[in-house]
Short mmCIF file of C-alpha atoms in Angstrom, two decimals:
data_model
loop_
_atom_site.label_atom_id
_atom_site.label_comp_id
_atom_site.label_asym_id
_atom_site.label_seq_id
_atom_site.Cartn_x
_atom_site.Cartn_y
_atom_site.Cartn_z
CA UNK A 108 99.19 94.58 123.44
CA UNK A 109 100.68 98.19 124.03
CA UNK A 110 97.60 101.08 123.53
CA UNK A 111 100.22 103.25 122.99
CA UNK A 112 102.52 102.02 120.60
CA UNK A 113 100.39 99.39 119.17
CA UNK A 114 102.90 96.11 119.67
CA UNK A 115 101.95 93.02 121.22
CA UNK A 116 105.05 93.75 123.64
CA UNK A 117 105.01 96.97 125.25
CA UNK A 118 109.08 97.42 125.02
CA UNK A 119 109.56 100.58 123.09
CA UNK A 120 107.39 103.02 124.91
CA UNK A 121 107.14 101.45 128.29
CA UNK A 122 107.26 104.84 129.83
CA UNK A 123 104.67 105.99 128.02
CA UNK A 124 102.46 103.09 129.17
CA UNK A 125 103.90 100.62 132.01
CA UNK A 126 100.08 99.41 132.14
CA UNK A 127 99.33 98.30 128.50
CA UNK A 128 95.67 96.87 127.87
CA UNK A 129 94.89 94.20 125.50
CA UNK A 130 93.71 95.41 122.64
CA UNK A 131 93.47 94.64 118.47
CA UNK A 132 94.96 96.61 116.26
CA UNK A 133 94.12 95.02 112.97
CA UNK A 134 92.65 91.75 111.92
CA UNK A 135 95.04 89.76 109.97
CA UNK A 136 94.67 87.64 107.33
CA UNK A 137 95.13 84.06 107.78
CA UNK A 138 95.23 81.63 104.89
CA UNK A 139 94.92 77.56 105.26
CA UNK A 140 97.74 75.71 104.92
CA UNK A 141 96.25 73.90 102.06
CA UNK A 142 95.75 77.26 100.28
CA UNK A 143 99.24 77.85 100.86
CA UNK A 144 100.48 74.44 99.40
CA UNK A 145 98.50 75.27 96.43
CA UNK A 146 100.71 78.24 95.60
CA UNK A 147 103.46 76.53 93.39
CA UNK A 148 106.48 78.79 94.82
CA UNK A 149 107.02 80.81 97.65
CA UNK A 150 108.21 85.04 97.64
CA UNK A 151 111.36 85.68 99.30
CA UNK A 152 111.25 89.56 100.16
CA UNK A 153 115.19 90.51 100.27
CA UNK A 154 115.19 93.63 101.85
CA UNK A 155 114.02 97.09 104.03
CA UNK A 156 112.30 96.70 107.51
CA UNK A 157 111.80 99.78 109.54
CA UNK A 158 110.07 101.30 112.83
CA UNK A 159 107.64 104.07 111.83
CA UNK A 160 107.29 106.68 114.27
CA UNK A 161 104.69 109.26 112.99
CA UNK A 162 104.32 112.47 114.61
CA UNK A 163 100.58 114.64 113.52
CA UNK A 164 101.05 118.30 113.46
CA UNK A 165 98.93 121.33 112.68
CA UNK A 166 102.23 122.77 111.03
CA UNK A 167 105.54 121.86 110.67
CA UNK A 168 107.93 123.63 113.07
CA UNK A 169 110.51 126.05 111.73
CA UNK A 170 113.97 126.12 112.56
CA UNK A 171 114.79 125.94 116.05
CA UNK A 172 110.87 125.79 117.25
CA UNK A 173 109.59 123.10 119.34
CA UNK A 174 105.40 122.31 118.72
CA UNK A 175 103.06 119.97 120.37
CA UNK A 176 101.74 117.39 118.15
CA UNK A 177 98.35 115.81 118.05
CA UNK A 178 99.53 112.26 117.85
CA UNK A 179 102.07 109.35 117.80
CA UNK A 180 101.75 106.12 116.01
CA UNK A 181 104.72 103.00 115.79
CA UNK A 182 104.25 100.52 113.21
CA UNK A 183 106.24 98.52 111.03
CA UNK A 184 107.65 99.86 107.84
CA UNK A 185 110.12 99.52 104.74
CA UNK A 186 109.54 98.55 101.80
CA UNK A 187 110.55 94.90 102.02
CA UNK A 188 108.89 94.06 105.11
CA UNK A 189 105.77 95.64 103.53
CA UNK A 190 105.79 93.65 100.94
CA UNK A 191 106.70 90.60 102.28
CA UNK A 192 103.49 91.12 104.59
CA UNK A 193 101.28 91.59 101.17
CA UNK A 194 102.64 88.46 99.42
CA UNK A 195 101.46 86.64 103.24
CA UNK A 196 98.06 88.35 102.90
CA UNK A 197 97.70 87.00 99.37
CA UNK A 198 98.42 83.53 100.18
CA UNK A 199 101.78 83.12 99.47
CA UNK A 200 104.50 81.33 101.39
CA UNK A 201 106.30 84.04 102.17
CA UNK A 202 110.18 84.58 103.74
CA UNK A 203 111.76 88.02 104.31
CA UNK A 204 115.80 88.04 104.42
CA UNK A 205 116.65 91.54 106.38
CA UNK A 206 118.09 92.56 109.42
CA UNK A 207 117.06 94.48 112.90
CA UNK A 208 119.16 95.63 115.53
CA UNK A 209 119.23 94.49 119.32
CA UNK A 210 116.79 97.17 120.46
CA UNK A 211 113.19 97.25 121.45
CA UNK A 212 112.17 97.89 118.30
CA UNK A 213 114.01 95.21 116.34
CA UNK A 214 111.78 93.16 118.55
CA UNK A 215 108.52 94.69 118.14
CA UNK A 216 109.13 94.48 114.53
CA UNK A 217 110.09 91.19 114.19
CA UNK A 218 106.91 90.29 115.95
CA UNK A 219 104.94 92.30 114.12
CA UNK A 220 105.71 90.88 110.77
CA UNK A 221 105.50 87.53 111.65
CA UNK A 222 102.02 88.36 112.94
CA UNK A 223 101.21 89.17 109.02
CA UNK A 224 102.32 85.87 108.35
CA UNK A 225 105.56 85.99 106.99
CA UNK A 226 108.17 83.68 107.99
CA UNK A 227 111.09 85.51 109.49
CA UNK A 228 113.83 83.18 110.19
CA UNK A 229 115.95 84.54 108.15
CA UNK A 230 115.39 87.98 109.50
CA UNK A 231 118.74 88.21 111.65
CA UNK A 232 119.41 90.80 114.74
CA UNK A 233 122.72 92.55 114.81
CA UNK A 234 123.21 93.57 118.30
CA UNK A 235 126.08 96.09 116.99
CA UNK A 236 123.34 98.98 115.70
CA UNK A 237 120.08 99.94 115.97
CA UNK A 238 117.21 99.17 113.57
CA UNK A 239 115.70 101.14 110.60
CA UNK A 240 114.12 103.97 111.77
CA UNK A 241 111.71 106.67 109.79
CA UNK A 242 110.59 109.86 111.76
CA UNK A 243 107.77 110.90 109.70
CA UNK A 244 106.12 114.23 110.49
CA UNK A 245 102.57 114.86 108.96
CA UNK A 246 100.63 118.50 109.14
CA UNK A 247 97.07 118.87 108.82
CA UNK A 248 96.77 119.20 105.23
CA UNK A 249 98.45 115.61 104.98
CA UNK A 250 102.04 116.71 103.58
CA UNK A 251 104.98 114.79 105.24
CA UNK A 252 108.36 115.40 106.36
CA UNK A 253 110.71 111.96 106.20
CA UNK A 254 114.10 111.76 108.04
CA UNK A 255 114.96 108.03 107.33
CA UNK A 256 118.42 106.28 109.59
CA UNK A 257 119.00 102.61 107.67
CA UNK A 258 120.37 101.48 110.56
CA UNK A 259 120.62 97.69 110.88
CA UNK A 260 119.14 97.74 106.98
CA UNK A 261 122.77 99.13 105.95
CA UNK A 262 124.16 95.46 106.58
CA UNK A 263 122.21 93.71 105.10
CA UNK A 264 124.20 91.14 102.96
CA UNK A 265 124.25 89.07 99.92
CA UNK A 266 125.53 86.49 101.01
CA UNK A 267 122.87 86.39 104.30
CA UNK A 268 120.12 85.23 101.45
CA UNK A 269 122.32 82.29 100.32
CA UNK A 270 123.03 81.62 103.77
CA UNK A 271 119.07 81.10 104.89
CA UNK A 272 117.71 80.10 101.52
CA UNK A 273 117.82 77.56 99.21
CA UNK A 274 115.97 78.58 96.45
CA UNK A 275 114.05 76.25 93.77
CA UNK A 276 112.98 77.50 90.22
CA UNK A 277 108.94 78.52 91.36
CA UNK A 278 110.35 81.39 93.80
CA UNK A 279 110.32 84.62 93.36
CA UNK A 280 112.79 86.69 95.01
CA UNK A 281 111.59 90.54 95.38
CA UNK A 282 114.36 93.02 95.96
CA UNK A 283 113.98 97.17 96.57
CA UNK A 284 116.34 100.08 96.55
CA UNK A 285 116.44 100.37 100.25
CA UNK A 286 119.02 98.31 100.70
CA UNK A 287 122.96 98.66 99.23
CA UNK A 288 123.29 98.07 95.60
CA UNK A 289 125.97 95.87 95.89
CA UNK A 290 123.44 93.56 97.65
CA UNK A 291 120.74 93.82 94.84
CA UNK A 292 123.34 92.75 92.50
CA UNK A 293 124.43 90.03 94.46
CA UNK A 294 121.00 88.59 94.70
CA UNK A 295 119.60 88.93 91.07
CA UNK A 296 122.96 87.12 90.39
CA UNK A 297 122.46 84.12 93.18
CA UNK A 298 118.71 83.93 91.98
CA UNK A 299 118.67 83.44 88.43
CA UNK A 300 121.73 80.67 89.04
CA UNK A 301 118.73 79.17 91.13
CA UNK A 302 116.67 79.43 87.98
CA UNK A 303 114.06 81.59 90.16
CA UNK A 304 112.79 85.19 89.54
CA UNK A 305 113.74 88.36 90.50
CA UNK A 306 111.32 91.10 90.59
CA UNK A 307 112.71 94.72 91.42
CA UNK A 308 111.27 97.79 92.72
CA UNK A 309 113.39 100.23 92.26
CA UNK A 310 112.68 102.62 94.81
CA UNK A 311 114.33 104.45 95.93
CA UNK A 312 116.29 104.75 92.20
CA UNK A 313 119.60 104.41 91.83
CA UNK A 314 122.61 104.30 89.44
CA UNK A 315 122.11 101.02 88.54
CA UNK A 316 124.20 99.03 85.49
CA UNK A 317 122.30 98.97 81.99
CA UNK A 318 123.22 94.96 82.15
CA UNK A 319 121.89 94.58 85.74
CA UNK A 320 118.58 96.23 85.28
CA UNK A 321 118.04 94.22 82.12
CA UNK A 322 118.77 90.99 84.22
CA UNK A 323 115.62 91.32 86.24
CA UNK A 324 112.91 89.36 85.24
CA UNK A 325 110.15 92.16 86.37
CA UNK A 326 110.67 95.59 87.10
CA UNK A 327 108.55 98.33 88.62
CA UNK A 328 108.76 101.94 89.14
CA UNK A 329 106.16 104.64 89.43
CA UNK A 330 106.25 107.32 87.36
CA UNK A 331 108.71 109.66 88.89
CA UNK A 332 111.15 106.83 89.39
CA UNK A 333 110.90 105.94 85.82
CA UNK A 334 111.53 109.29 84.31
CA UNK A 335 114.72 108.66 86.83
CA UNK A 336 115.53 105.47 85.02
CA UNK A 337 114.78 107.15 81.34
CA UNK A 338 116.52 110.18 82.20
CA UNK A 339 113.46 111.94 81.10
CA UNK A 340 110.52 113.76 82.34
CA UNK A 341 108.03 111.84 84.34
CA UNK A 342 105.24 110.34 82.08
CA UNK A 343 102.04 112.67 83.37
CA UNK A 344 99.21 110.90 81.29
CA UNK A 345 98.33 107.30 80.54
CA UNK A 346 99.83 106.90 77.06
CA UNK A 347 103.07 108.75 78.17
CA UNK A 348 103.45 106.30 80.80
CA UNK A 349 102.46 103.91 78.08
CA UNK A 350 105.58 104.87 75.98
CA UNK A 351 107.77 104.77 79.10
CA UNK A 352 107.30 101.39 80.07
CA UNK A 353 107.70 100.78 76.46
CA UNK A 354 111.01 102.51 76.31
CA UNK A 355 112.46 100.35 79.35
CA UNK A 356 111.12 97.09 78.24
CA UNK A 357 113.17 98.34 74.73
CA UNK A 358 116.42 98.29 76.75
CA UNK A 359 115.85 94.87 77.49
CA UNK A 360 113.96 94.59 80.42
CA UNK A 361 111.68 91.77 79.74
CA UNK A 362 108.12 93.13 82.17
CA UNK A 363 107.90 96.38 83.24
CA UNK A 364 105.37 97.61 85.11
CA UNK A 365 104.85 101.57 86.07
CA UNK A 366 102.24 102.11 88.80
CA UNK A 367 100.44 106.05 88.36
CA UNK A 368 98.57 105.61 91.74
CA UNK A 369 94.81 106.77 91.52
CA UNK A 370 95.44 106.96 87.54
CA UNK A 371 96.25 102.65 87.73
CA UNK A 372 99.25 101.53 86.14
CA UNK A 373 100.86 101.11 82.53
CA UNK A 374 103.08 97.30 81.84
CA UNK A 375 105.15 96.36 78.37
CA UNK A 376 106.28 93.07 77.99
CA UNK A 377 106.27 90.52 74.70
CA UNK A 378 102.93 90.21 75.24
CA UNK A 379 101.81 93.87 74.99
CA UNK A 380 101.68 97.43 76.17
CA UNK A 381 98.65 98.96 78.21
CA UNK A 382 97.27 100.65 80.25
CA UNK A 383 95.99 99.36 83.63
CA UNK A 384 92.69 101.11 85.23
CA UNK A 385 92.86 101.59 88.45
CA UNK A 386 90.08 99.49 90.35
CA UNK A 387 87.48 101.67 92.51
CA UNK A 388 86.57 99.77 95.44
CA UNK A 389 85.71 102.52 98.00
CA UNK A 390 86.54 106.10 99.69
CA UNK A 391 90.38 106.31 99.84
CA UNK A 392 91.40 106.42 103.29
CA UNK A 393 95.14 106.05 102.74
CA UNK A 394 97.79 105.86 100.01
CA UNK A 395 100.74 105.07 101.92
CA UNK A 396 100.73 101.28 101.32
CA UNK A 397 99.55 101.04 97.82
CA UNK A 398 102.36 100.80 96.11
CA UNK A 399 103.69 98.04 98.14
CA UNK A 400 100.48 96.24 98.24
CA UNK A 401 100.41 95.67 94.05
CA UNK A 402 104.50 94.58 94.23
CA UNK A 403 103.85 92.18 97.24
CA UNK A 404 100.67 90.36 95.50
CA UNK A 405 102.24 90.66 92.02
CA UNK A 406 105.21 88.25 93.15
CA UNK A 407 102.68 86.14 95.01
CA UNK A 408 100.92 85.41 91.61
CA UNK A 409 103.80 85.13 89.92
CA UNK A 410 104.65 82.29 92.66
CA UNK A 411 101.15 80.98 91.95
CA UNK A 412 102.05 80.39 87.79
CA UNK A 413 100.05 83.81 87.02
CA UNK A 414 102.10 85.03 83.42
CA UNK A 415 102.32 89.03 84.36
CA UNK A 416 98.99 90.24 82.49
CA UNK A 417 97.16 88.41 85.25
CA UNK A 418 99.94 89.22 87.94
CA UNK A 419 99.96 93.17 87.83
CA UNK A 420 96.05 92.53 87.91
CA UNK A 421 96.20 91.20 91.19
CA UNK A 422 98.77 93.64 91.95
CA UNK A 423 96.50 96.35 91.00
CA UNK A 424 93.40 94.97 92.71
CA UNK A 425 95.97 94.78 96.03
CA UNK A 426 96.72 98.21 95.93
CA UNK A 427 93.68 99.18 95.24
CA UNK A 428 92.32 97.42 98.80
CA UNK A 429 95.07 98.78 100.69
CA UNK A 430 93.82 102.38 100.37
CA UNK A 431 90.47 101.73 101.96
CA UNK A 432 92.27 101.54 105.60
CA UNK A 433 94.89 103.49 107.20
CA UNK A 434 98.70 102.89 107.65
CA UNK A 435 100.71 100.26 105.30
CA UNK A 436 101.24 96.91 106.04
CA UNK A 437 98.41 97.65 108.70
CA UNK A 438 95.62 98.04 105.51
CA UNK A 439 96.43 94.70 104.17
CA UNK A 440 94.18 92.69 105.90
CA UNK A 441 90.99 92.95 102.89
CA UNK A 442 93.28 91.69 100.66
CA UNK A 443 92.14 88.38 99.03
CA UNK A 444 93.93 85.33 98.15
CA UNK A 445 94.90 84.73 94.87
CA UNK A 446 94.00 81.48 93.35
CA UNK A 447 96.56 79.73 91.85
CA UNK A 448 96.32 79.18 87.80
CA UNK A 449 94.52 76.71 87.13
#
């Protein structure tokens, strides 16, 4: 495995080091296959998959400077392929639908999700463009900068998920806003014809059709993508949040669920309106794959016959786990099974 760039091949910075040692860069999670047969459906992640490249700075450079930084990290991002790692790490039989491009990192990534656990057959590699990239810049106070190129994520299709998967009624099919609209659509549309579930994290938001958002089975947000949604302020307490996810599950949105980071999470469905604690398990480390962490795990209980009460639980306890260790889909290794309902 590459010390530099942390990949099992040592393609994208071979430069950097032509002499890569063997070394571990996270334990990961591995689940019986019994446990796994347990779990009643599986969680097909439609969506994002991205190289990371994060650059540490003492201070961001102004225009036109050039500054040293302290430190360079690859890993795997995007929302999708985050979450399709989380629902893996959970127990879940998990299959992400995406696309890479025919570089070295569309091959480092590939590997590197499939090392989480997640089968990625149906991740295809268009040798026309490059894949995802994020250059993320972080200063020593722990503010970011984010320049984000889709790249092979921008061709992603709908028809690609219908293609690789045949879906039965257990599965739950998790979609973000990372990927074209028109693709989101196309799913919730070839999903619920399935009779499976489609749970949507709108982030990024977008405009997105009154009927189409009301079509999802589960939707979550955090609380400055909901005020999006609302056209409202952000919700900034717990009962404000509260009335938020009220107000969406009002325009017909049967779960919603609205995630408030350190401050837990509020859901409204028919069953009820509260307020979620968030779960202290330990010195936060790292937020970045939090958010990801509770969507992942939430479809895997779902999959598992968990009604939502339960599910955003395990979500919650997820996200909670995935702070205590740096990096995203890199943190998810503490994160425990969940047991399917009895």
């Amino acid at each position: 495995m590459c010390t530099h760039c942390l990949y099992r091949t040592c393609t994208a910075c071979a430069i950097l080091c032509p002499d890569p040692a063997p070394v571990t860069i996270h334990p990961v999670t591995t689940h019986p296959a019994e446990a796994k047969e347990l779990i009643m459906g599986r969680v097909i992640v439609v969506g994002s998959i991205n190289q990371d490249i994060t650059v540490t700075v003492d201070r961001f450079p102004r225009p036109g400077e050039t500054l040293s930084g302290t430190s360079t990290t690859y890993r795997l991002g995007g929302k999708g392929a985050n979450q399709a790692a989380a629902a893996a790490h959970a127990g879940a039989t998990a299959l992400f639908v995406g696309r890479v491009g025919g570089d070295a990192s569309g091959i480092a990534l590939r590997e590197e999700l499939r090392e989480h656990g997640v089968d990625v057959s149906a991740l295809r590699t268009d040798e026309e463009i490059t894949s995802g990239i994020a250059f993320i810049t972080v200063n020593a106070v722990g503010e970011n900068t984010i320049i984000l190129d889709a790249g092979a994520n921008g061709r992603v299709a709908g028809e690609q998920a219908a293609a690789e998967v045949e879906l039965a009624p257990d599965d739950v099919v998790v979609l973000q806003g990372e990927i074209p609209p028109a693709v989101n659509e196309a799913v919730i549309a070839w999903t619920h014809a399935a009779g499976a579930r489609v749970v949507l994290n709108l982030a990024p938001v977008y405009p997105i059709p009154a009927e189409t958002l009301a079509s999802v089975d589960v939707l979550v947000v955090n609380e400055g993508e909901c005020g999006l949604v609302l056209g409202a302020p952000a919700p900034e307490t717990a009962e404000e949040a509260v009335s938020a996810a009220v107000a969406l599950h009002e325009r017909g949105i049967p779960r919603v669920l609205v995630t408030l980071g350190g401050n837990g999470a509020a859901r409204a469905s028919d069953e009820g309106a509260v307020h979620v604690p968030a779960i202290d398990l330990g010195p936060v480390v790292d937020t970045t794959g939090a958010g990801d962490a509770a969507v992942g795990v939430l479809a895997a209980a779902l999959a598992a016959g968990h009604g939502f009460p339960d599910a955003v639980n395990e979500g919650m306890r997820a996200g909670s786990t995935a702070v205590l260790s740096a990096g995203a889909a890199a943190s998810y290794a503490g994160i425990a099974p969940v047991a399917p309902r009895p």
